[in-house]
Coordinates of N, CA and C in Angstrom, one line a residue:
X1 N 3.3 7.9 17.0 CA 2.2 7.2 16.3 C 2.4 7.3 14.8
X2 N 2.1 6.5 13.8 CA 2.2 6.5 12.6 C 0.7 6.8 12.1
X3 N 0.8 7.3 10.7 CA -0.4 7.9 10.3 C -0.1 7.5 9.1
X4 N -1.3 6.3 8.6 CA -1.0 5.6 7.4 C -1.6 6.7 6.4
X5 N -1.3 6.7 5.3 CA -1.7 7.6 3.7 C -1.9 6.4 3.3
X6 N -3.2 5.8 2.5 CA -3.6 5.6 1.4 C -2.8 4.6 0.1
X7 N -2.4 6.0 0.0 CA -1.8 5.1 -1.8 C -0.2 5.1 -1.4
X8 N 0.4 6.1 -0.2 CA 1.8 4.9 -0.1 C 1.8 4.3 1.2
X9 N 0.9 3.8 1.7 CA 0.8 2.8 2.3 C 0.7 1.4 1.0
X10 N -0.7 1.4 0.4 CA -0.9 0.5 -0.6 C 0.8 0.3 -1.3
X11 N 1.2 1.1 -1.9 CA 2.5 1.3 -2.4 C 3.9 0.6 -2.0
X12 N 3.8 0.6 0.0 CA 4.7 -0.2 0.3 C 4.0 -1.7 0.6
X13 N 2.7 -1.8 0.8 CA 2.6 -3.6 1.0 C 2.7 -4.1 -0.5
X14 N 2.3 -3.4 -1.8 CA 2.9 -4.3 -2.8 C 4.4 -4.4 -3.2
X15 N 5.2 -3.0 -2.6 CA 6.5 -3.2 -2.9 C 7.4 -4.2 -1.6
X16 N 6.3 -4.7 -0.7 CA 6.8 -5.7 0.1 C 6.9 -6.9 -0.2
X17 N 5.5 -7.1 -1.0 CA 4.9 -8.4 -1.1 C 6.1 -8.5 -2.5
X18 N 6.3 -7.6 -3.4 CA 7.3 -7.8 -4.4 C 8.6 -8.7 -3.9
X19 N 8.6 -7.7 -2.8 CA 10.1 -8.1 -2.2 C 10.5 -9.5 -2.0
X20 N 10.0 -10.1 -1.5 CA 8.8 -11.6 -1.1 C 9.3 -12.7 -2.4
X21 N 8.6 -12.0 -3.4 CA 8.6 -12.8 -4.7 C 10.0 -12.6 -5.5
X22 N 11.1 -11.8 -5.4 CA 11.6 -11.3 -5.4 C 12.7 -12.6 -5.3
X23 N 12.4 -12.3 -3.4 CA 14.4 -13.4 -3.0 C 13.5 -14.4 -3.4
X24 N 12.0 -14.9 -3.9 CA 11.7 -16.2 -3.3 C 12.5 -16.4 -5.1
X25 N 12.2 -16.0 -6.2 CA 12.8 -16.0 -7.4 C 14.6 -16.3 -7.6
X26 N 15.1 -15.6 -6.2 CA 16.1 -16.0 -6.4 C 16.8 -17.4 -5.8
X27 N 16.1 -17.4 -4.3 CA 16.3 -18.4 -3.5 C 16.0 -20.0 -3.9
X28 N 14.7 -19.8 -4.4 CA 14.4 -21.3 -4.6 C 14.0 -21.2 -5.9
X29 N 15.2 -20.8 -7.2 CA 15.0 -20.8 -8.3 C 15.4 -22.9 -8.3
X30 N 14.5 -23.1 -9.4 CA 15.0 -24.5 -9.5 C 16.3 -24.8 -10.5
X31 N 17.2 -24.4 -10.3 CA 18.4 -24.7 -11.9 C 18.2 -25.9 -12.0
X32 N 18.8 -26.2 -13.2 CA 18.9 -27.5 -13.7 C 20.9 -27.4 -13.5
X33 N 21.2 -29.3 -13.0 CA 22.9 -29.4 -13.3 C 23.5 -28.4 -14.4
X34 N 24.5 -27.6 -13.5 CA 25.3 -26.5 -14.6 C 26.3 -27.0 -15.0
X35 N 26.4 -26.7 -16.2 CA 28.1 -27.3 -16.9 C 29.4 -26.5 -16.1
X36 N 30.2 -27.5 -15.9 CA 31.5 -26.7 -15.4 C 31.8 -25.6 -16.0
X37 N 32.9 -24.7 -15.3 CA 32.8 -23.1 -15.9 C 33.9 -23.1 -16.8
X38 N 33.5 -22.8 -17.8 CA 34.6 -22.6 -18.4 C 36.1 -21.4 -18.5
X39 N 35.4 -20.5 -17.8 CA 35.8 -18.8 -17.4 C 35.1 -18.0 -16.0
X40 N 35.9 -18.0 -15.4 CA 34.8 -16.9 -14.2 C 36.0 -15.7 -14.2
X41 N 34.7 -14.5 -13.8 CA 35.6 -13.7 -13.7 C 35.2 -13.2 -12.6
X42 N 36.2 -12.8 -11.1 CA 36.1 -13.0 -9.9 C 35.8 -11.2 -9.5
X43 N 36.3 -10.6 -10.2 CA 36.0 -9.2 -10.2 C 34.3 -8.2 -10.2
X44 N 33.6 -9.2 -10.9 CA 32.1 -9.4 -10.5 C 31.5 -9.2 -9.3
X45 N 32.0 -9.7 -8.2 CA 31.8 -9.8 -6.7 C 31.9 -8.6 -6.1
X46 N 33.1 -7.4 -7.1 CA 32.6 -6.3 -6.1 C 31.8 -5.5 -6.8
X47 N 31.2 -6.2 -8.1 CA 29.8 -5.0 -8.3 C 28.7 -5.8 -7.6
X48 N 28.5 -6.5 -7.2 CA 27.1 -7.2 -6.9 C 27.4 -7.2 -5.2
X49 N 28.4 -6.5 -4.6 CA 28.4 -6.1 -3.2 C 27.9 -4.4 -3.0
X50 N 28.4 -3.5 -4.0 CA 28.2 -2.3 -4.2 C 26.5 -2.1 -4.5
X51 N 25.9 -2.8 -5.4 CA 24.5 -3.1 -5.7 C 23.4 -3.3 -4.0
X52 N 24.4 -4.7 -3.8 CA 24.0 -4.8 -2.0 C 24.0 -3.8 -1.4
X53 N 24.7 -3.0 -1.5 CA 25.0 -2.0 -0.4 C 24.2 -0.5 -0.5
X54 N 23.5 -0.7 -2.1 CA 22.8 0.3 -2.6 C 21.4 0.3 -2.3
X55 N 21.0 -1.1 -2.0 CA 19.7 -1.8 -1.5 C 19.7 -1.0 0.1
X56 N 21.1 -1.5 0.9 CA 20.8 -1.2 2.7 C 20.6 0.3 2.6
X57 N 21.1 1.6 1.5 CA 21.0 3.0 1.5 C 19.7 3.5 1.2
X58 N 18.9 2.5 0.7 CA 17.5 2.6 -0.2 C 17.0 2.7 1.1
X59 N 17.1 1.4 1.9 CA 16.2 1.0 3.0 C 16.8 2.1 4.6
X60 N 17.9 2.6 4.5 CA 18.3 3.2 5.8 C 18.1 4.0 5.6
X61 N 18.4 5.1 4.6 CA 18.5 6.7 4.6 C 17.0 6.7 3.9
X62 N 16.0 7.0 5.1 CA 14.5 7.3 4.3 C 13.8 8.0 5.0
X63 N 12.4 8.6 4.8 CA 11.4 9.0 4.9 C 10.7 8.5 6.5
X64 N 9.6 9.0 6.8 CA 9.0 8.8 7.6 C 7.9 7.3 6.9
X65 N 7.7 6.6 7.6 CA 7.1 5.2 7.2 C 5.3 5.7 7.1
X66 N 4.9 4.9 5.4 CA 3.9 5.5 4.6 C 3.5 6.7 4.4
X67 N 4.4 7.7 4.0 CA 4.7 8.9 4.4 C 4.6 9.2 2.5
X68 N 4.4 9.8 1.7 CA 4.7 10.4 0.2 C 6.2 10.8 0.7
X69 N 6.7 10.9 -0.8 CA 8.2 11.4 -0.8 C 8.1 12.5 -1.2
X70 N 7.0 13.2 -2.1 CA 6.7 14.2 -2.8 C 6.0 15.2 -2.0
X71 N 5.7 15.5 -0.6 CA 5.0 16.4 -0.1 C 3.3 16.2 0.1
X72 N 2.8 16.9 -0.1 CA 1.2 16.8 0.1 C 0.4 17.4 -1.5
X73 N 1.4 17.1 -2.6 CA 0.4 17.3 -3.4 C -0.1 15.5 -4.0
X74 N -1.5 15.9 -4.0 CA -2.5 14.3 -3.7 C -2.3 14.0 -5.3
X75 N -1.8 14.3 -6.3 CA -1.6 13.8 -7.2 C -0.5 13.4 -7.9
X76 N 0.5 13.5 -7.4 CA 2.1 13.5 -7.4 C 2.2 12.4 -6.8
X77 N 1.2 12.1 -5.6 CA 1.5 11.1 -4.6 C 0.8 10.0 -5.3
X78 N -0.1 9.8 -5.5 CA -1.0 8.8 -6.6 C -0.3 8.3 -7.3
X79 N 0.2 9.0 -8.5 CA 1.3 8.8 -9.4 C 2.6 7.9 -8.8
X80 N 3.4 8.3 -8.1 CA 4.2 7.6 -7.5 C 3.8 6.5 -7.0
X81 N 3.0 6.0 -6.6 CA 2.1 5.1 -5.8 C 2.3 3.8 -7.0
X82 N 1.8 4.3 -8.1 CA 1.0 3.7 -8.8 C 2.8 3.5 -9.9
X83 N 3.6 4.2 -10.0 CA 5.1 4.1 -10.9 C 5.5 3.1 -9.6
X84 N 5.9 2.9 -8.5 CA 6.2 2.1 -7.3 C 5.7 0.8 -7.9
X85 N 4.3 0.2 -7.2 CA 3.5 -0.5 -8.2 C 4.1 -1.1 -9.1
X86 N 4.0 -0.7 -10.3 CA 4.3 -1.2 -12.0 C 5.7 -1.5 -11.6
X87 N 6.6 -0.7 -11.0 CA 7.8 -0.8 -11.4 C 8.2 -2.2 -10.1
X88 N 7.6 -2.5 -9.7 CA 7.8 -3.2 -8.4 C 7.2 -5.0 -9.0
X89 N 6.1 -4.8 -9.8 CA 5.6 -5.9 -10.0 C 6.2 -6.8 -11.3
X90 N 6.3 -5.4 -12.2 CA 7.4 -5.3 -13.6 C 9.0 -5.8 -12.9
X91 N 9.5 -5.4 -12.3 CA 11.1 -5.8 -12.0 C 10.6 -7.4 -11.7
X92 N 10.0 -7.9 -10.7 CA 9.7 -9.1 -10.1 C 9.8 -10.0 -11.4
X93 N 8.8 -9.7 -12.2 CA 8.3 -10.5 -13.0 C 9.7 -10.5 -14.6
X94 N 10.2 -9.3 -14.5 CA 11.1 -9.2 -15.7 C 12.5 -9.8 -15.1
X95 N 13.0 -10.1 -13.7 CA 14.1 -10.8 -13.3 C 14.0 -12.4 -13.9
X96 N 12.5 -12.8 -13.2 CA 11.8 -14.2 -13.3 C 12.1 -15.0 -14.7
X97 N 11.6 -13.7 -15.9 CA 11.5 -14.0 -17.1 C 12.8 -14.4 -17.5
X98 N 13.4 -13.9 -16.7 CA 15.3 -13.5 -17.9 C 15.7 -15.0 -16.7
X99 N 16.2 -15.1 -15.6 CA 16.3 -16.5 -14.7 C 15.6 -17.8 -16.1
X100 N 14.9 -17.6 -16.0 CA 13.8 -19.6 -16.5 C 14.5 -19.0 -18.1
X101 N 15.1 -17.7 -18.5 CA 15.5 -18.0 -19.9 C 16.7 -18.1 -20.2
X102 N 17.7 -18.0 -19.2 CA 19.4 -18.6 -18.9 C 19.2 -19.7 -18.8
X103 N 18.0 -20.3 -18.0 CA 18.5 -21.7 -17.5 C 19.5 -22.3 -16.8
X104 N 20.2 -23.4 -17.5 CA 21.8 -24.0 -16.4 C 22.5 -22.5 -16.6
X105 N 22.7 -21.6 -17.6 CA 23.7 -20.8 -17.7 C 23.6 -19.9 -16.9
X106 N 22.6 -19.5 -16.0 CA 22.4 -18.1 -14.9 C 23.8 -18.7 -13.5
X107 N 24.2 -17.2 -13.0 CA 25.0 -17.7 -12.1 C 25.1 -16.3 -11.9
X108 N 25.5 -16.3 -10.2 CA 25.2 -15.1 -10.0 C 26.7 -14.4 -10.0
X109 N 27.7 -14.9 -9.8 CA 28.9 -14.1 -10.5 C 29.2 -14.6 -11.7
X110 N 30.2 -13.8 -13.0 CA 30.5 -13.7 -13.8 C 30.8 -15.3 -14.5
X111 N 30.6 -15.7 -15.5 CA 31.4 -16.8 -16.0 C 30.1 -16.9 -16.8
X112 N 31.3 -18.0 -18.2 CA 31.0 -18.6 -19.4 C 31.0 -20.3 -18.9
X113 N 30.1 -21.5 -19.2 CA 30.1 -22.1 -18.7 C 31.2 -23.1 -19.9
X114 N 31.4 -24.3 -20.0 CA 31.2 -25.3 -21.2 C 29.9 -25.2 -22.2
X115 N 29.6 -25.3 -23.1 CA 28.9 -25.4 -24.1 C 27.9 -24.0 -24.0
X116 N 28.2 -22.8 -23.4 CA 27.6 -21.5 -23.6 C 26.7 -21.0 -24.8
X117 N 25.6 -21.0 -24.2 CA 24.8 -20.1 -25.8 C 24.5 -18.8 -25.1
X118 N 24.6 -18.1 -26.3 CA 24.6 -16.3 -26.4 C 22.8 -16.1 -26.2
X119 N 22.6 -16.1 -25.5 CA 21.2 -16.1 -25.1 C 20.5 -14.6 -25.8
X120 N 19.7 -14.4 -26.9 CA 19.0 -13.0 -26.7 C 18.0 -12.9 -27.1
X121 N 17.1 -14.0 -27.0 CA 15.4 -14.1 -26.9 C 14.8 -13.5 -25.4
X122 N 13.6 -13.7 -25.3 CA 13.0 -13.0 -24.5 C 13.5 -11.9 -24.0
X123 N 13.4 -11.5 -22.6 CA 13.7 -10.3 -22.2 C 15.4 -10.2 -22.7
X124 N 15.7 -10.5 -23.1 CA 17.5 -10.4 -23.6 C 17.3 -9.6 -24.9
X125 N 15.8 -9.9 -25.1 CA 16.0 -8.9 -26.7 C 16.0 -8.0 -26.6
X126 N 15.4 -7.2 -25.1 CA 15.0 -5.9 -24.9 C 16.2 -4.9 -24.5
X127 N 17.1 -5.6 -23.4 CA 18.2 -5.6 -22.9 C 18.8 -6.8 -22.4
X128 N 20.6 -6.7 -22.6 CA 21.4 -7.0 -22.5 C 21.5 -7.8 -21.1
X129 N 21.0 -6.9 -20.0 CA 21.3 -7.5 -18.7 C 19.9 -7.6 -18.1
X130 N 19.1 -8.1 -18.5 CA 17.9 -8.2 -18.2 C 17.3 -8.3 -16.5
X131 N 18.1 -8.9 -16.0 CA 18.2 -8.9 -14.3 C 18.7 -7.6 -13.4
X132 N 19.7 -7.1 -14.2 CA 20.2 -5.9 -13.5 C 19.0 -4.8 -13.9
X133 N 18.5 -5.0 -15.0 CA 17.3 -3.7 -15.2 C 16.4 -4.3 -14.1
X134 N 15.5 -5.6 -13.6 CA 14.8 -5.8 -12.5 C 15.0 -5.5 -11.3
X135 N 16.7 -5.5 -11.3 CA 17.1 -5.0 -9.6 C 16.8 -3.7 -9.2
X136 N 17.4 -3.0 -11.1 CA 17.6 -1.4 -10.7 C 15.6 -1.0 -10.1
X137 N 15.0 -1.9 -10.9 CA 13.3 -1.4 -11.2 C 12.7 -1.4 -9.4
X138 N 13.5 -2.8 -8.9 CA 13.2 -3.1 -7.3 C 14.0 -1.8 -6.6
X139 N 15.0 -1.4 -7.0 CA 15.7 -0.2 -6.0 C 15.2 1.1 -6.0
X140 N 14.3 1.2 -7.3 CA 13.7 2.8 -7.6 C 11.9 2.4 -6.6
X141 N 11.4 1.0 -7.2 CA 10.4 0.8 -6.5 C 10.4 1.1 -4.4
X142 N 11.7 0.5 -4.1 CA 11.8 1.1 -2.8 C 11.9 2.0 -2.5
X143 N 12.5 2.6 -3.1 CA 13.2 4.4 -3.1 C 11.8 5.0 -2.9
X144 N 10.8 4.7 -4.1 CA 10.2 5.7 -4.0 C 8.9 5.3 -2.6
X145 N 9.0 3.8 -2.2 CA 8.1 3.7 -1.1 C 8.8 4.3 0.1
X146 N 9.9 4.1 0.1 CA 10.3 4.1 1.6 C 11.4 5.1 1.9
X147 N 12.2 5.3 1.2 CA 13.2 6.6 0.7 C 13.3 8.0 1.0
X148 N 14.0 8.6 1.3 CA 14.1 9.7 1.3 C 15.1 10.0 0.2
X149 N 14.3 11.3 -0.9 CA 15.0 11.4 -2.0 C 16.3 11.5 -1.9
X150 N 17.2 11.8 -1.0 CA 18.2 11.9 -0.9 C 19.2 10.6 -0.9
X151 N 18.6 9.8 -0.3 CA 18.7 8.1 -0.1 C 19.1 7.3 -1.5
X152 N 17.7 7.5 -2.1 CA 17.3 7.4 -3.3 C 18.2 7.5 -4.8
X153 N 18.7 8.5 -4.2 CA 20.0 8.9 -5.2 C 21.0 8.6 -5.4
X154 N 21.7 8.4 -3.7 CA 22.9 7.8 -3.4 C 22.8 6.7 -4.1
X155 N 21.4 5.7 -3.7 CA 21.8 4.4 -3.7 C 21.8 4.3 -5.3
X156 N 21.0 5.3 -6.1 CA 21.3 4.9 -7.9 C 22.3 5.1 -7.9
X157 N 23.7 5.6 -7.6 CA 24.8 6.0 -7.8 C 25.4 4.8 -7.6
X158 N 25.8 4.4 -6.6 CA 25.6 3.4 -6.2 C 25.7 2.1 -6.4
X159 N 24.6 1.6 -7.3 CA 24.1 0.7 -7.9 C 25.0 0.7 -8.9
X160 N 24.5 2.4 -10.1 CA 25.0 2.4 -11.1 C 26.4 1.6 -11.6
X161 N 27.4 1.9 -10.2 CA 28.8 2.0 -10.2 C 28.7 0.2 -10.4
X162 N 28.3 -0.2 -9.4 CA 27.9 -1.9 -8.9 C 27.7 -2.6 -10.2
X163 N 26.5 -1.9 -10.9 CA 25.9 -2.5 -12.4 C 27.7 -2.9 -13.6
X164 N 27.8 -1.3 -13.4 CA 29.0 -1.0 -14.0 C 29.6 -1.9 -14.0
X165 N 29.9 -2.1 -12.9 CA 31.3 -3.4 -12.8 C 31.1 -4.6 -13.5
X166 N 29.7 -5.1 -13.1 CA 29.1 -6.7 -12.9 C 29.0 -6.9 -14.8
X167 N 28.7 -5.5 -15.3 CA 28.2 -5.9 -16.9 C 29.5 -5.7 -17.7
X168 N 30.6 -5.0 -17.3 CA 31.6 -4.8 -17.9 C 32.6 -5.9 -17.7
X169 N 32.6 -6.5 -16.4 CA 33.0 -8.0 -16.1 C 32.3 -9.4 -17.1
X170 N 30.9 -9.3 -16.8 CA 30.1 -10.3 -18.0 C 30.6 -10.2 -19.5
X171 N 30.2 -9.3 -19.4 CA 30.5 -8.5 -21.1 C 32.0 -8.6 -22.0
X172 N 33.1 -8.9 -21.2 CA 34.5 -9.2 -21.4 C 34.8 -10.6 -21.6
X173 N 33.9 -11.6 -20.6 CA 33.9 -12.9 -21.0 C 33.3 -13.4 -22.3
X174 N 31.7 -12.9 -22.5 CA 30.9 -12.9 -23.9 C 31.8 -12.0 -25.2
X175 N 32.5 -10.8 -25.1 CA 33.5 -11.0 -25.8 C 33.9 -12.0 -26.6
X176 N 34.9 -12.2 -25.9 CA 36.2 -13.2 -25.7 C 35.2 -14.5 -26.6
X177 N 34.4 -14.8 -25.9 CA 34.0 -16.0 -26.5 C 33.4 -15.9 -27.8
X178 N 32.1 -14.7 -27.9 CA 31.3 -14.9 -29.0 C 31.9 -13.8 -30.1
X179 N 33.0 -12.9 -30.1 CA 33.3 -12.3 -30.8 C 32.2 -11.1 -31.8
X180 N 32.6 -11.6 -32.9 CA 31.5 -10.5 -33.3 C 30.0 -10.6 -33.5
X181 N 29.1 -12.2 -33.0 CA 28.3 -12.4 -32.7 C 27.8 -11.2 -31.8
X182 N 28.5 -11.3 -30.7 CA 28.4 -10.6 -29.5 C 28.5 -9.0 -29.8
X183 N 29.1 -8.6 -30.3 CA 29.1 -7.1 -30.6 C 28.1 -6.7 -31.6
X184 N 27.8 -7.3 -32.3 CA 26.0 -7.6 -33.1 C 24.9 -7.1 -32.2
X185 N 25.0 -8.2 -31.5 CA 24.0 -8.3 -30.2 C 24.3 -6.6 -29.4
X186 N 25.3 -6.3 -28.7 CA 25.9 -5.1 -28.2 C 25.2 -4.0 -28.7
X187 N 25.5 -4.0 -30.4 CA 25.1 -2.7 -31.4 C 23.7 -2.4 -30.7
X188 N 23.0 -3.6 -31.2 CA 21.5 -3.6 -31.2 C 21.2 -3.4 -30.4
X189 N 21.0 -4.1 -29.0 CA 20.2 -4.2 -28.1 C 21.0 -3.3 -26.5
X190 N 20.5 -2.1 -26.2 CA 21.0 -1.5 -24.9 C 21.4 -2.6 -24.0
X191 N 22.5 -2.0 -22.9 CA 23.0 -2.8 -21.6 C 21.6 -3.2 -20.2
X192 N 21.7 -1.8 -20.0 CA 20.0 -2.2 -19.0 C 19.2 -1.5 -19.0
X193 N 19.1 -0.2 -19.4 CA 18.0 0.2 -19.4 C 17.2 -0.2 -20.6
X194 N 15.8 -0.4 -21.2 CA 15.4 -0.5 -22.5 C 15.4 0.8 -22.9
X195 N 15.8 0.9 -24.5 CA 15.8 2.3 -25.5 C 16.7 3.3 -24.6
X196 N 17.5 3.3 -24.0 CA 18.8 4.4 -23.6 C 19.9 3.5 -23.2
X197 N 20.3 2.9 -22.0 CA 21.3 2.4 -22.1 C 21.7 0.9 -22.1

């Protein structure tokens, strides 16, 4: 029998309903015609498989269902509840932002199209990879609903490696093209986390 708690119960139907909004953001984004590619770089694929694979460790290696991850202190659990939450509604909404602000240029593996602009208004001003910060924000929001800390960890490892790949792949093409525009941009503005990395 399951024995629902309160605030992570509440915790996992918003980090469900996230989920929801989530692929629907990715699925039935409307692009507009993309310019042919000018550059792909095909090495991308195995960080955005590693990332996948960080998602199935979030969701397999876990907890007992609406269960805290933190034990039975009732204010640790609140807290979590409520960082789950923010960080679940925040990733959704900060993937969304950074998607409608690529426009034709979003693509989910690596590449520079024809007529490429260096994108770093809205969420781009914050960070660099503005989608990878929404994914990591969705993988910590699961972790902490449904996860067992141990899960949790693997799968940031994980990811981290995944991110690794996918931004150091991007990052090589914007290079190449924007030169020291692009390393301007780099100085200034972190990879994915805001204010550290």
């Amino acid at each position: 029998m399951i024995h629902l708690e309160l605030w992570p119960t509440l915790a996992f139907v918003v980090m469900m309903l996230s989920w929801f909004a989530f692929v629907i953001t990715f699925l039935f984004h409307k692009k507009p015609p993309s310019p042919p590619d000018k550059k792909r770089d095909p090495s991308s694929i195995i960080g955005i498989v590693l990332q996948g694979v960080s998602y199935g460790i979030v969701w397999t290696i876990r907890r007992m269902w609406f269960t805290p991850m933190f034990g039975s202190n009732k204010l640790l659990e609140i807290a979590s509840a409520i960082l789950t939450m923010f960080l679940a509604i925040g990733s959704v909404w900060f993937c969304s932002t950074a998607i409608r602000t690529l426009g034709k240029q979003w693509s989910l593996a690596a590449r520079v199209v024809e007529g490429h602009k260096l994108v770093t208004e809205g969420p781009y001003s914050v960070v660099r990879n503005p989608i990878y910060a929404g994914m990591f924000g969705m993988l910590l929001a699961t972790g902490l609903a449904v996860s067992h800390w141990i899960g949790l960890v693997i799968a940031m490892v994980v990811f981290a490696i995944g991110t690794f790949i996918r931004v150091r792949s991007e990052e090589r093409l914007l290079r190449e093209m924007f030169g020291v525009a692009f390393e301007a941009y780099a100085r200034r503005v972190p990879a994915v986390i805001p204010f550290l990395i």
